[in-house]
Short mmCIF file of C-alpha atoms and ligand atoms in Angstrom, two decimals:
data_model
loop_
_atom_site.label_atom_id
_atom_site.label_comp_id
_atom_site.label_asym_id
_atom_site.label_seq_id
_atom_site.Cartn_x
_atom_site.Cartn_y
_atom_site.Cartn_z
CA UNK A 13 -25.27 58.91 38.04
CA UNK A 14 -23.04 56.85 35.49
CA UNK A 15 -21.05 58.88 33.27
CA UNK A 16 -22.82 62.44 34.19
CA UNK A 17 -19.66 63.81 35.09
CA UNK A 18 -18.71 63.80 31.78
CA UNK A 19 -20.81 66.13 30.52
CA UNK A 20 -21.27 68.49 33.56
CA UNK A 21 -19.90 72.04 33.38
CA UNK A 22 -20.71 72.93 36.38
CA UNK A 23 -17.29 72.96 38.31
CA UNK A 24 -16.18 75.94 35.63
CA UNK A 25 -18.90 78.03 34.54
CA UNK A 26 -20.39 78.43 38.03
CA UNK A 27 -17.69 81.28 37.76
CA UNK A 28 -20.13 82.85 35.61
CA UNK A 29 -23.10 83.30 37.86
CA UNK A 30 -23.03 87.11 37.87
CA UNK A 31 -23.25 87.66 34.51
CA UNK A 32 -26.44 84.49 34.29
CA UNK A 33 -28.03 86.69 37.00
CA UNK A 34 -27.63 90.28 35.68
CA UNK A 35 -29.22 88.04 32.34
CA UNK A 36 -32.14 87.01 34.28
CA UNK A 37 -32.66 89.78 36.01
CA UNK A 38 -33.23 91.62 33.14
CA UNK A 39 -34.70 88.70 31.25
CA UNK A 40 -37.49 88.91 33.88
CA UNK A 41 -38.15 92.69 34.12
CA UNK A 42 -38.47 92.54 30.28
CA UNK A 43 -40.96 89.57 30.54
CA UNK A 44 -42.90 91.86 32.87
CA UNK A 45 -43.04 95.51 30.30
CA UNK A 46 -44.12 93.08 27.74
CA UNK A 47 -47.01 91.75 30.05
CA UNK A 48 -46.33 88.22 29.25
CA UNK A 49 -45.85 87.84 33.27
CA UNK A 50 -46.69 90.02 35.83
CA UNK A 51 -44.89 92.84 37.43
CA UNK A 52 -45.32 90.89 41.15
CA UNK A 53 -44.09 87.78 39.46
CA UNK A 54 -40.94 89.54 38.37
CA UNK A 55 -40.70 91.49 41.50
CA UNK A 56 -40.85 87.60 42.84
CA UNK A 57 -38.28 86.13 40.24
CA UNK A 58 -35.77 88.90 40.68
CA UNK A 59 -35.69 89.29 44.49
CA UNK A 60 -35.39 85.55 44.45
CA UNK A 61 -32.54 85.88 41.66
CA UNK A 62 -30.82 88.74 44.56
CA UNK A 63 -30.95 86.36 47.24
CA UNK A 64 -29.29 83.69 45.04
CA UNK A 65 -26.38 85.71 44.47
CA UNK A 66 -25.44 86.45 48.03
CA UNK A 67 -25.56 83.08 48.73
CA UNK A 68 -23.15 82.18 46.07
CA UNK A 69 -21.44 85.17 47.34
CA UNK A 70 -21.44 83.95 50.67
CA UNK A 71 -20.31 80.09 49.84
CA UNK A 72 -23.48 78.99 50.92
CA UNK A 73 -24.99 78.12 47.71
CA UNK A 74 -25.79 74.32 47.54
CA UNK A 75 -24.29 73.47 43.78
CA UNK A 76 -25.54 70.13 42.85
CA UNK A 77 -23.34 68.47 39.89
CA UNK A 78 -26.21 66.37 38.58
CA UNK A 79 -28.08 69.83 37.18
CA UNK A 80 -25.08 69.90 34.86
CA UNK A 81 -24.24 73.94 34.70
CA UNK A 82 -24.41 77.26 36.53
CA UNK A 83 -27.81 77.77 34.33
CA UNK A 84 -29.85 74.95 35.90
CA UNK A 85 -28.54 75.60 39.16
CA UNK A 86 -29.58 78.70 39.51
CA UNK A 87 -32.57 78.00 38.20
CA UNK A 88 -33.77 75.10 39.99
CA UNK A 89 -32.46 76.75 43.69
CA UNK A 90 -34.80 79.77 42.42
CA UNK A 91 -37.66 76.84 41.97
CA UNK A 92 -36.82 75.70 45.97
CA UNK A 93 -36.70 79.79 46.63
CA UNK A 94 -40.01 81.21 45.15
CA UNK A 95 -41.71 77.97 44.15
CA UNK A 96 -42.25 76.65 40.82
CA UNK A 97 -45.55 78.24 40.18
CA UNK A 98 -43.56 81.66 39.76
CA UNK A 99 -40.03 80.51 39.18
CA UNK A 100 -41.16 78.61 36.38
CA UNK A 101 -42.39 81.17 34.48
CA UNK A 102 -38.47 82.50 33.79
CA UNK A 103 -37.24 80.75 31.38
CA UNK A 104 -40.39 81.65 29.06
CA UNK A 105 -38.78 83.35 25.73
CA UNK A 106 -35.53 82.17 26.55
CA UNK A 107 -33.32 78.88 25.98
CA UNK A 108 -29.94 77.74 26.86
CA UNK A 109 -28.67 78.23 24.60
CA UNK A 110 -29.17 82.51 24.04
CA UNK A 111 -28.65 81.85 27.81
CA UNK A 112 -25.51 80.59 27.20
CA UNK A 113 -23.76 82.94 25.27
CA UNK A 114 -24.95 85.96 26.43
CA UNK A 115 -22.91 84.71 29.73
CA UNK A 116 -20.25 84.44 28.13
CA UNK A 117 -20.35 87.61 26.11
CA UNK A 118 -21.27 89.30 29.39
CA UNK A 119 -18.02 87.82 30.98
CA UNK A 120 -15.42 88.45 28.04
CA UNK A 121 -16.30 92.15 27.87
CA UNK A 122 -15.45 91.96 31.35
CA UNK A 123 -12.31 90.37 30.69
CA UNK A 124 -11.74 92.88 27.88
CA UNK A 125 -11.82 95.67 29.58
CA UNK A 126 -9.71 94.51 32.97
CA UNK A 127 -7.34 93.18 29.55
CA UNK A 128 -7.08 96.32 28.49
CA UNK A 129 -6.45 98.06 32.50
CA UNK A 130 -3.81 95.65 32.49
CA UNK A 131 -2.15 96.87 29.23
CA UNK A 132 -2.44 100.08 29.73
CA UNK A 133 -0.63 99.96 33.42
CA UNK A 134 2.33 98.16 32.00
CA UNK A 135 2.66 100.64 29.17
CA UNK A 136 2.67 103.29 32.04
CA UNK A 137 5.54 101.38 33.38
CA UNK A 138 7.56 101.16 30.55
CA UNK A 139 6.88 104.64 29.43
CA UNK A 140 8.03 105.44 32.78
CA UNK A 141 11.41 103.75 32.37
CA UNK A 142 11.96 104.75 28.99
CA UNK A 143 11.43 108.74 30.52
CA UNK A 144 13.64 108.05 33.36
CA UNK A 145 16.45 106.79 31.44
CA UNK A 146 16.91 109.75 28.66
CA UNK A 147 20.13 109.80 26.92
CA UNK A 148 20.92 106.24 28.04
CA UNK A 149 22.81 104.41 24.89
CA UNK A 150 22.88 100.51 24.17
CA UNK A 151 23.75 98.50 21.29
CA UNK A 152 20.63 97.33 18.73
CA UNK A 153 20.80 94.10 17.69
CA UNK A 154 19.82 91.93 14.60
CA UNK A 155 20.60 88.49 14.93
CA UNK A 156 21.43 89.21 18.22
CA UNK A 157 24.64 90.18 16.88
CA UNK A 158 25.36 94.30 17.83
CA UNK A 159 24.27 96.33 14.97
CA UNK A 160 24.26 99.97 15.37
CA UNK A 161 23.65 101.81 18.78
CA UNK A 162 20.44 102.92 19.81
CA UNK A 163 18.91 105.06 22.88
CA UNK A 164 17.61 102.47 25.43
CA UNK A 165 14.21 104.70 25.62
CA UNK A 166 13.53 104.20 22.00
CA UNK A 167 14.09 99.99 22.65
CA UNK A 168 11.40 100.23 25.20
CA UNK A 169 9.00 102.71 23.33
CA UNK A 170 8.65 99.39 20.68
CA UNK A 171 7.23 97.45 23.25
CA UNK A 172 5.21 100.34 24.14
CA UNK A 173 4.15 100.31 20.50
CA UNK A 174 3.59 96.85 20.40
CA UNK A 175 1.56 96.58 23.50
CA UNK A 176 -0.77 99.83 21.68
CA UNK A 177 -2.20 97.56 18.80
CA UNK A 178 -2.59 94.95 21.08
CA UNK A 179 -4.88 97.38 22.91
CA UNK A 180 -6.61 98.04 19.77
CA UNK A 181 -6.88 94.48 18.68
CA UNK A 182 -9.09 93.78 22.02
CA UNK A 183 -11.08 96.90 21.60
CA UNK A 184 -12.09 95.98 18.44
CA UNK A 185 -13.31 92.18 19.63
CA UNK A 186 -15.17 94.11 22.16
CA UNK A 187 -17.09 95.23 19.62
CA UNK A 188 -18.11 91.80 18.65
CA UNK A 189 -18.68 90.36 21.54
CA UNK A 190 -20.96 93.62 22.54
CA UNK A 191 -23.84 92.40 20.73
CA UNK A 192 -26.66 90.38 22.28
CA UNK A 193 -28.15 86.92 21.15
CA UNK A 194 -30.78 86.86 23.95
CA UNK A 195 -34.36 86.91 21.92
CA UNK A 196 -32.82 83.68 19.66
CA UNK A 197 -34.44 80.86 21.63
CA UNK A 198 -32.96 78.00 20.39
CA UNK A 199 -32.20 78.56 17.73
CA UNK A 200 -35.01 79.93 15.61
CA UNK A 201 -36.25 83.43 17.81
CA UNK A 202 -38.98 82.68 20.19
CA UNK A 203 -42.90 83.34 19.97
CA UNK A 204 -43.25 86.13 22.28
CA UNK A 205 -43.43 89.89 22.12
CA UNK A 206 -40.26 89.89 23.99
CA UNK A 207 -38.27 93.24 23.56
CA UNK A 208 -34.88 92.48 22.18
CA UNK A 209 -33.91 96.52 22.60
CA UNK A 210 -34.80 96.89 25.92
CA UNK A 211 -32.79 93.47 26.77
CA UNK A 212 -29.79 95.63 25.40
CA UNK A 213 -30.42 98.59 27.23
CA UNK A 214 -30.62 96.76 30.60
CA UNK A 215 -27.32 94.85 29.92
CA UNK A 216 -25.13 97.14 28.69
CA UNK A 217 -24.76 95.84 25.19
CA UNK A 218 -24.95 98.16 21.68
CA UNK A 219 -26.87 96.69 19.46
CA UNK A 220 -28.67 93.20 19.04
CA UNK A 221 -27.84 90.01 16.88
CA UNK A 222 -28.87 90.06 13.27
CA UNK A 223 -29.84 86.51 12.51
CA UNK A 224 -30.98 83.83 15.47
CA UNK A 225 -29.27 81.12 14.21
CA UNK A 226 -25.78 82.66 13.68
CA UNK A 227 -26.37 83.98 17.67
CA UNK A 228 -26.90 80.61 19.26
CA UNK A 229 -23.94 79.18 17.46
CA UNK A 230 -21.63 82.04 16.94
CA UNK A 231 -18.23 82.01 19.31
CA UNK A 232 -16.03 84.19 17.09
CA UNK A 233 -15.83 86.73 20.19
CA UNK A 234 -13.77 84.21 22.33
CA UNK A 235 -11.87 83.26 19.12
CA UNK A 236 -10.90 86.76 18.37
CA UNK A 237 -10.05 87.35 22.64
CA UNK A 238 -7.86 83.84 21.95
CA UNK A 239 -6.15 85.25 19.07
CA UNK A 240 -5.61 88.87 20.56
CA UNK A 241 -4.21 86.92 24.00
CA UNK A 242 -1.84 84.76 21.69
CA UNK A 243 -0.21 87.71 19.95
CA UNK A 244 -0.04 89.92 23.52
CA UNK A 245 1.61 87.01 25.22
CA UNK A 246 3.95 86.72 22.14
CA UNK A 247 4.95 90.02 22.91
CA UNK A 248 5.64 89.38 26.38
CA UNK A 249 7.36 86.41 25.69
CA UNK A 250 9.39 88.48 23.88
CA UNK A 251 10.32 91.38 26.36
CA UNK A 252 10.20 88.14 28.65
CA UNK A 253 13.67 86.55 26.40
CA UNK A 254 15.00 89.96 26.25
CA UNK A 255 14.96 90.41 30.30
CA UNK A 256 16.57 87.42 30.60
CA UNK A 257 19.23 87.72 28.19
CA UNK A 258 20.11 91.77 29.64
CA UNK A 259 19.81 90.68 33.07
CA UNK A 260 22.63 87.41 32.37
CA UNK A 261 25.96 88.09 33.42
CA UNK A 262 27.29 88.23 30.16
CA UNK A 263 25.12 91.15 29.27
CA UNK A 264 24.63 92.91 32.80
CA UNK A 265 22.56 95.70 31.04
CA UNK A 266 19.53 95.25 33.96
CA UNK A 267 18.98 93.95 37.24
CA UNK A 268 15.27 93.05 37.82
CA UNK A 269 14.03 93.58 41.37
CA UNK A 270 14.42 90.83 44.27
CA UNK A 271 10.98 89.90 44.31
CA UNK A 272 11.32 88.31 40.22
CA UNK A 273 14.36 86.45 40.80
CA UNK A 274 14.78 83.23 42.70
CA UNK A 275 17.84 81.57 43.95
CA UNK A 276 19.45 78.31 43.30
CA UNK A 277 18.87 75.50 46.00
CA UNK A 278 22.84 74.59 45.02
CA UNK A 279 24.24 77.72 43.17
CA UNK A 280 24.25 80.19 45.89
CA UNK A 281 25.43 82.97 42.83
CA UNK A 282 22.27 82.40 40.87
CA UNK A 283 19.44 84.99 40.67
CA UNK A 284 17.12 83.02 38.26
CA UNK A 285 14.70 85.19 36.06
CA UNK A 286 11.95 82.63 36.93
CA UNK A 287 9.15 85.27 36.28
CA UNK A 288 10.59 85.93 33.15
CA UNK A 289 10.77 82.38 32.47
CA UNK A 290 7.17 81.31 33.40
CA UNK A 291 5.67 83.81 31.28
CA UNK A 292 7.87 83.07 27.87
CA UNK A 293 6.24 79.54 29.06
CA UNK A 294 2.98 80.15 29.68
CA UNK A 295 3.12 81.86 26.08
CA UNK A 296 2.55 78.22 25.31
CA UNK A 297 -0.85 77.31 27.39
CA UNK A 298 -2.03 80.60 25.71
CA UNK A 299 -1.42 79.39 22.08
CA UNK A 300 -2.50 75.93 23.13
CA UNK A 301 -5.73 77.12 23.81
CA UNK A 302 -6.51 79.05 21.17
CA UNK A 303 -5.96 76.12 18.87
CA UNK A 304 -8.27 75.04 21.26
CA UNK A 305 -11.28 77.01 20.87
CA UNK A 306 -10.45 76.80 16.87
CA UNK A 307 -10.50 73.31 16.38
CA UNK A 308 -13.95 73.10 18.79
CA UNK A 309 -15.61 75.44 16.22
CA UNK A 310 -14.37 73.91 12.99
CA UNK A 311 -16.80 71.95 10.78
CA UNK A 312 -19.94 72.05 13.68
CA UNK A 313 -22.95 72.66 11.68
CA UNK A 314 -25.46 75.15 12.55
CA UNK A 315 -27.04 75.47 15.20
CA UNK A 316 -25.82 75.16 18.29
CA UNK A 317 -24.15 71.82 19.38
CA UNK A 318 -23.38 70.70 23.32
CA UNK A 319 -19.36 70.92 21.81
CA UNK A 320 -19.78 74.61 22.25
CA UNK A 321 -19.58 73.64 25.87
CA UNK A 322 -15.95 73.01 25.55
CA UNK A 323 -15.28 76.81 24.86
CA UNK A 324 -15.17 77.93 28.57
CA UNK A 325 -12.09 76.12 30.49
CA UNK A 326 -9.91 77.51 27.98
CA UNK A 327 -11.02 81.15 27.49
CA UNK A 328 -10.91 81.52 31.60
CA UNK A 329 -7.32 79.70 31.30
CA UNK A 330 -6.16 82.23 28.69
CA UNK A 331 -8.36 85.15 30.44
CA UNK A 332 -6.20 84.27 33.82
CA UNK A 333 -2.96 83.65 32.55
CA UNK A 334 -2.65 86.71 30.19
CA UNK A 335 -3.95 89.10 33.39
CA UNK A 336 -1.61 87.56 35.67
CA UNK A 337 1.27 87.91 33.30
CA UNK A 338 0.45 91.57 32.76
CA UNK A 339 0.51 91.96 36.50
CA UNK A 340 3.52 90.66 36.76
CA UNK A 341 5.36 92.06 33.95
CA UNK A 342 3.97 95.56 35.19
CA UNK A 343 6.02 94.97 38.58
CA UNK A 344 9.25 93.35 36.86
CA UNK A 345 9.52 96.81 34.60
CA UNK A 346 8.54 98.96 37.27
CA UNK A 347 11.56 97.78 39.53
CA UNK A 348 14.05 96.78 37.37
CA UNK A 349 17.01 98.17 37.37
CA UNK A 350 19.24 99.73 34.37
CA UNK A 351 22.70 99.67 34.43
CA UNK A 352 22.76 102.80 32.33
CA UNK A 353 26.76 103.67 32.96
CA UNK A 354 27.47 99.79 31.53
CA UNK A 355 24.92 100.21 29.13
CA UNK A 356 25.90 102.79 27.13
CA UNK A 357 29.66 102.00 27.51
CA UNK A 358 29.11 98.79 25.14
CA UNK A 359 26.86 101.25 22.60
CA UNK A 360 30.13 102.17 20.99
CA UNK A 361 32.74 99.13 21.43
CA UNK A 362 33.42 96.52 18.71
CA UNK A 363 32.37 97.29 14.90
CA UNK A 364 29.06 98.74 15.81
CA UNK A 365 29.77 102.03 14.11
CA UNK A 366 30.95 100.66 11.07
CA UNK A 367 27.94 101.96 9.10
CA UNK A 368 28.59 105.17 10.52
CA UNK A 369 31.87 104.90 9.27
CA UNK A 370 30.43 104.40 5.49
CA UNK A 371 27.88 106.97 6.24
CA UNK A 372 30.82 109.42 7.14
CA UNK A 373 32.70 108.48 3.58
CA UNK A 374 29.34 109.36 1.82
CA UNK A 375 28.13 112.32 3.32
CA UNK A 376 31.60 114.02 4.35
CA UNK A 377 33.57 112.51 1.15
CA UNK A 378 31.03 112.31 -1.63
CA UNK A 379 31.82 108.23 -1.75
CA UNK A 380 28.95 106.07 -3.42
CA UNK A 381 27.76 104.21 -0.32
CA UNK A 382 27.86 100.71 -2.09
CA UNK A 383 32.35 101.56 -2.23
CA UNK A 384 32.09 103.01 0.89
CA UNK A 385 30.48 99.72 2.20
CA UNK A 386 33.09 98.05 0.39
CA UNK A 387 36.19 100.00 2.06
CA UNK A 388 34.63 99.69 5.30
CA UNK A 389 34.53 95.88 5.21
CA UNK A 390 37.99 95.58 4.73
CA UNK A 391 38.69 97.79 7.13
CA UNK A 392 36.86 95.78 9.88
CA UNK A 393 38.73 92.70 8.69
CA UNK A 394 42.15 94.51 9.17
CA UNK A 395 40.77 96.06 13.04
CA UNK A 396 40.09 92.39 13.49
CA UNK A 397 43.00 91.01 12.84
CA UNK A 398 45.13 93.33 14.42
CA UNK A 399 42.66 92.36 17.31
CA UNK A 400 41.58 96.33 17.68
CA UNK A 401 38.17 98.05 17.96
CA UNK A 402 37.65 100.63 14.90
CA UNK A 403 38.05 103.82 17.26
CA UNK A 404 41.51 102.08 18.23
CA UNK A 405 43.33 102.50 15.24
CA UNK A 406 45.27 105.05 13.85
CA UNK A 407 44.35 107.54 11.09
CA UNK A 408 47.20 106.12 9.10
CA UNK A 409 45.54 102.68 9.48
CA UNK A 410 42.50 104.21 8.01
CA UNK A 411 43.84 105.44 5.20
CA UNK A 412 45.40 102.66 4.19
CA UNK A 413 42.16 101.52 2.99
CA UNK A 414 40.71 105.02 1.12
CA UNK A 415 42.63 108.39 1.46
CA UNK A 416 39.39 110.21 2.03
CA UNK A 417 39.48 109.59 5.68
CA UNK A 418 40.72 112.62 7.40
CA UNK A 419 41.35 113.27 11.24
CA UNK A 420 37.70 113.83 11.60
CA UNK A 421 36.78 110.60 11.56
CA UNK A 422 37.24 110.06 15.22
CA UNK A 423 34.32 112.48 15.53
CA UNK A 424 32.13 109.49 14.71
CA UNK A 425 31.19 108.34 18.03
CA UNK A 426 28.12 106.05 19.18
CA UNK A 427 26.14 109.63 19.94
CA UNK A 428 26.74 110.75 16.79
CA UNK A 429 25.58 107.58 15.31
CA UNK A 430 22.44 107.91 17.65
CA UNK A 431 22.21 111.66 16.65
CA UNK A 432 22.04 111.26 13.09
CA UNK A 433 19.49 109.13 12.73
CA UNK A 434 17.12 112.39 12.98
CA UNK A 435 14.02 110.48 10.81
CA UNK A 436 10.60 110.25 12.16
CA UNK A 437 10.54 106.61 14.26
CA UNK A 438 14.41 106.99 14.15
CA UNK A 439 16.01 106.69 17.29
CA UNK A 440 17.73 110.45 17.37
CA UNK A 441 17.21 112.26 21.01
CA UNK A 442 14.95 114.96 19.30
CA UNK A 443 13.06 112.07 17.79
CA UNK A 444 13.09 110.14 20.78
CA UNK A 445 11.68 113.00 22.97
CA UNK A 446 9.08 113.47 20.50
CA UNK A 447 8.33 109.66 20.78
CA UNK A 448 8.38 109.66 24.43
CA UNK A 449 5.98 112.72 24.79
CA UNK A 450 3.29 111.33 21.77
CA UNK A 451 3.21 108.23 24.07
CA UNK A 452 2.44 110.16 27.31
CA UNK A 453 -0.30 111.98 24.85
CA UNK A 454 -1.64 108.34 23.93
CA UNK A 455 -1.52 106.80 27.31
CA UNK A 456 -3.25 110.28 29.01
CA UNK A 457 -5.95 110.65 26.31
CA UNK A 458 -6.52 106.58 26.42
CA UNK A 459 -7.08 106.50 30.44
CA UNK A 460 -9.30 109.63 29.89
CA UNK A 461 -12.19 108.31 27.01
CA UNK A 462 -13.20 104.91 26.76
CA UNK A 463 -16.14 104.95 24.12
CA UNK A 464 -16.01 101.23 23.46
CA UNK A 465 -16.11 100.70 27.35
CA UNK A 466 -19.68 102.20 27.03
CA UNK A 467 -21.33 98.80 27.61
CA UNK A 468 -19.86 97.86 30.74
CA UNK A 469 -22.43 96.16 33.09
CA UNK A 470 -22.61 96.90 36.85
N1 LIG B 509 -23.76 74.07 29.58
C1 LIG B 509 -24.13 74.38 28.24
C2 LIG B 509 -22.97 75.07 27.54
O1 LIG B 509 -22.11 75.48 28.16
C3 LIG B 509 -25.31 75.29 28.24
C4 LIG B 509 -26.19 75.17 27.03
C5 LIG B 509 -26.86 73.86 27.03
N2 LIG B 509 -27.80 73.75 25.97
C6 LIG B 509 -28.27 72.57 25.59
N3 LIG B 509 -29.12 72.58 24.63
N4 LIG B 509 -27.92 71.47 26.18
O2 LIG B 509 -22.93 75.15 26.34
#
């Protein structure tokens, strides 16, 4: 056998034997409406094609590495099934390589729309938290330094909002990947009546490739799934960091469930985020191989080139990984647990109302905001150095730095702060509900229509 191993696929892409069945099954009833075999012949091919499924189904199936991939294997057990003067007659009108990536568009539709379940239940849980925990306060950061106070529900609603156009972004590959090549040959169409539409129908997919050539070679579908994974798991990554820094000791805003911690073999103190952890990681493996599939695809010339082979490992990697994470991350929100009393006890300590402060001079005063700003700042250095929070000091201390402050100003409070910022996306209570109940809306009318799930194959 030498070096066959080396270019055998079969140890991956025997994963996608449903989808090269469903193909041939259809390839074969087509062959038969066009006359080009007969209908017993097909009636042969496909009950042979049936049989070959359950046995994969079953572990029985007797994979041989030297027939290279899941499309020889299948074919050649249908050859030891039916016998070769039928079984041959299959691959008529077809190739390998239309073969090929009709699989694979077959299986990343799949993908797309479990990616998409998967989305959709973790928004559910964060939506969920965000509605539980009304009225909650917490500082907002930049730079990780407190900033102004914000309600917790309108923190979570951005991940909410982030994990919405990550929806979009993999309905719209769907769409690309929804089209099918089968009818290219080789490369150049093939020379029988075959009947491209029909092929569509059968499968589930809306409309048909435009030019042979482009089909055989074309893997911009698992590039655009790569790229749509690498942003979503950037996200996660993200609510990943943020779980870990709230649920720290130094924060104590959350506690996330039993079941996403792990102990310390010699720190019997430590819960460990480690599910938090593994998933900022695996953000890695998920960029890693969408470089991947990039750098197979850059500079190949048309048509299609045994490289192309190299596109699988990685897409199922990335398909796994970003399902799993989902999964996971839809449990961690689901049980976590807010310290809301803590919480919104640090939303107005320190300087965080400072700019409320400056907003106060303006509005209530008439001040120019750039003065106000001004007075503001040196009153935060003087709180500071008398080591006292602004709500500390006395009204004389205040005025020491403008006479326009008047008693009133201890009326600023971190739920006034929250209150005034009464914009649309702002993080005000009325705004917030509004928010909370135009995600419900999104969420209810999402799980309800699905018109780019049309193409879904049984
Ligand atoms: N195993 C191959 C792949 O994954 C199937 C197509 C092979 N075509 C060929 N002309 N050798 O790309």
């Amino acid at each position: 056998m030498g070096f066959v191993h080396y270019t055998v696929s079969i140890h991956y892409d025997r994963r996608l034997y449903r989808q090269d069945i469903a193909g041939s099954i259809a390839h074969a009833r087509m062959l038969a409406k066009q006359a080009i075999i007969s209908d017993e012949e097909a009636e042969l091919i496909v009950t042979g094609l049936a049989s070959i499924r359950e046995e994969i189904q079953a572990g029985t199936f007797p994979w041989k590495e030297d027939l290279e991939d899941i499309h020889m294997n299948v074919e050649a057990r249908l050859h030891e099934k039916i016998g070769s003067e039928v079984a041959g007659k299959l691959h008529t009108g077809r190739s390998r390589n239309d073969q090929v990536s009709l699989d694979m568009r077959m299986y990343v539709k799949e993908a797309i729309l479990d990616t998409v379940k998967g989305i959709r239940d973790l928004q559910a849980a964060i939506l969920d938290i965000a509605e539980a925990h009304r009225g909650v306060l917490m500082p907002g950061y930049t730079h990780l330094q407190r900033a102004q106070p914000v309600l917790f529900s309108h923190h979570m609603l951005a991940y909410f909002h982030m994990l919405e156009r990550d929806c979009h972004r993999f309905q719209d590959c769907y769409g690309r990947a929804d089209v099918l090549p089968l009818g290219s040959g080789a490369l150049a169409g093939v020379p029988y009546p075959t009947d491209r539409e029909f092929l569509a129908r059968e499968l589930g997919f809306a409309g048909v490739s435009a030019n042979s050539m482009d089909a055989v070679s074309d893997r911009d579908f698992l590039a655009e799934y790569h790229s749509a994974g690498a942003i979503c798991m950037m996200h996660l990554s993200r609510m990943a960091e943020e779980f870990v820094i709230w649920s720290s000791h130094e924060f104590g805003f959350i506690s996330l469930a039993e079941d996403y911690v792990t102990g310390s073999s010699i720190m019997p103190q430590k819960r460990n985020p480690d599910f938090a952890e593994i998933a900022r990681g695996k953000t890695g493996r998920v960029y890693g191989n969408l470089m991947g599939i990039l750098t197979v695809l850059k500079g190949l010339p048309l048509t299609y080139n045994r490289d192309l082979q190299e596109d699988k490992e990685g897409a199922f990697d990335t398909i796994d990984t970003l399902l799993a994470t989902l999964e996971v991350f839809r449990g961690m929100v689901s049980t976590l647990k807010v310290n809301a009393e803590h919480m919104t006890g640090t939303a107005g300590e320190g300087y965080m109302l400072a700019t409320d402060l400056a907003d106060y001079l303006v509005s209530a005063r008439g001040v120019p905001f750039r003065e106000a700003h001004g007075i503001v700042n040196k009153l935060c250095g003087y709180a500071v150095s008398r080591g006292k929070e602004l709500h500390q000091l006395e009204i004389e201390e205040y005025r020491l730095f403008s006479p326009q402050f008047g008693e009133d100003v201890y009326t600023v409070t971190a739920e006034s702060s929250v209150a005034a910022r009464d914009v649309e996306g702002g993080t005000a209570p009325r705004r917030v509900e509004a928010a909370l109940a135009h995600a419900r809306n999104l969420l209810d009318s999402a799980l309800g229509d699905k018109p780019w799930a049309e193409g879904e194959e049984g």
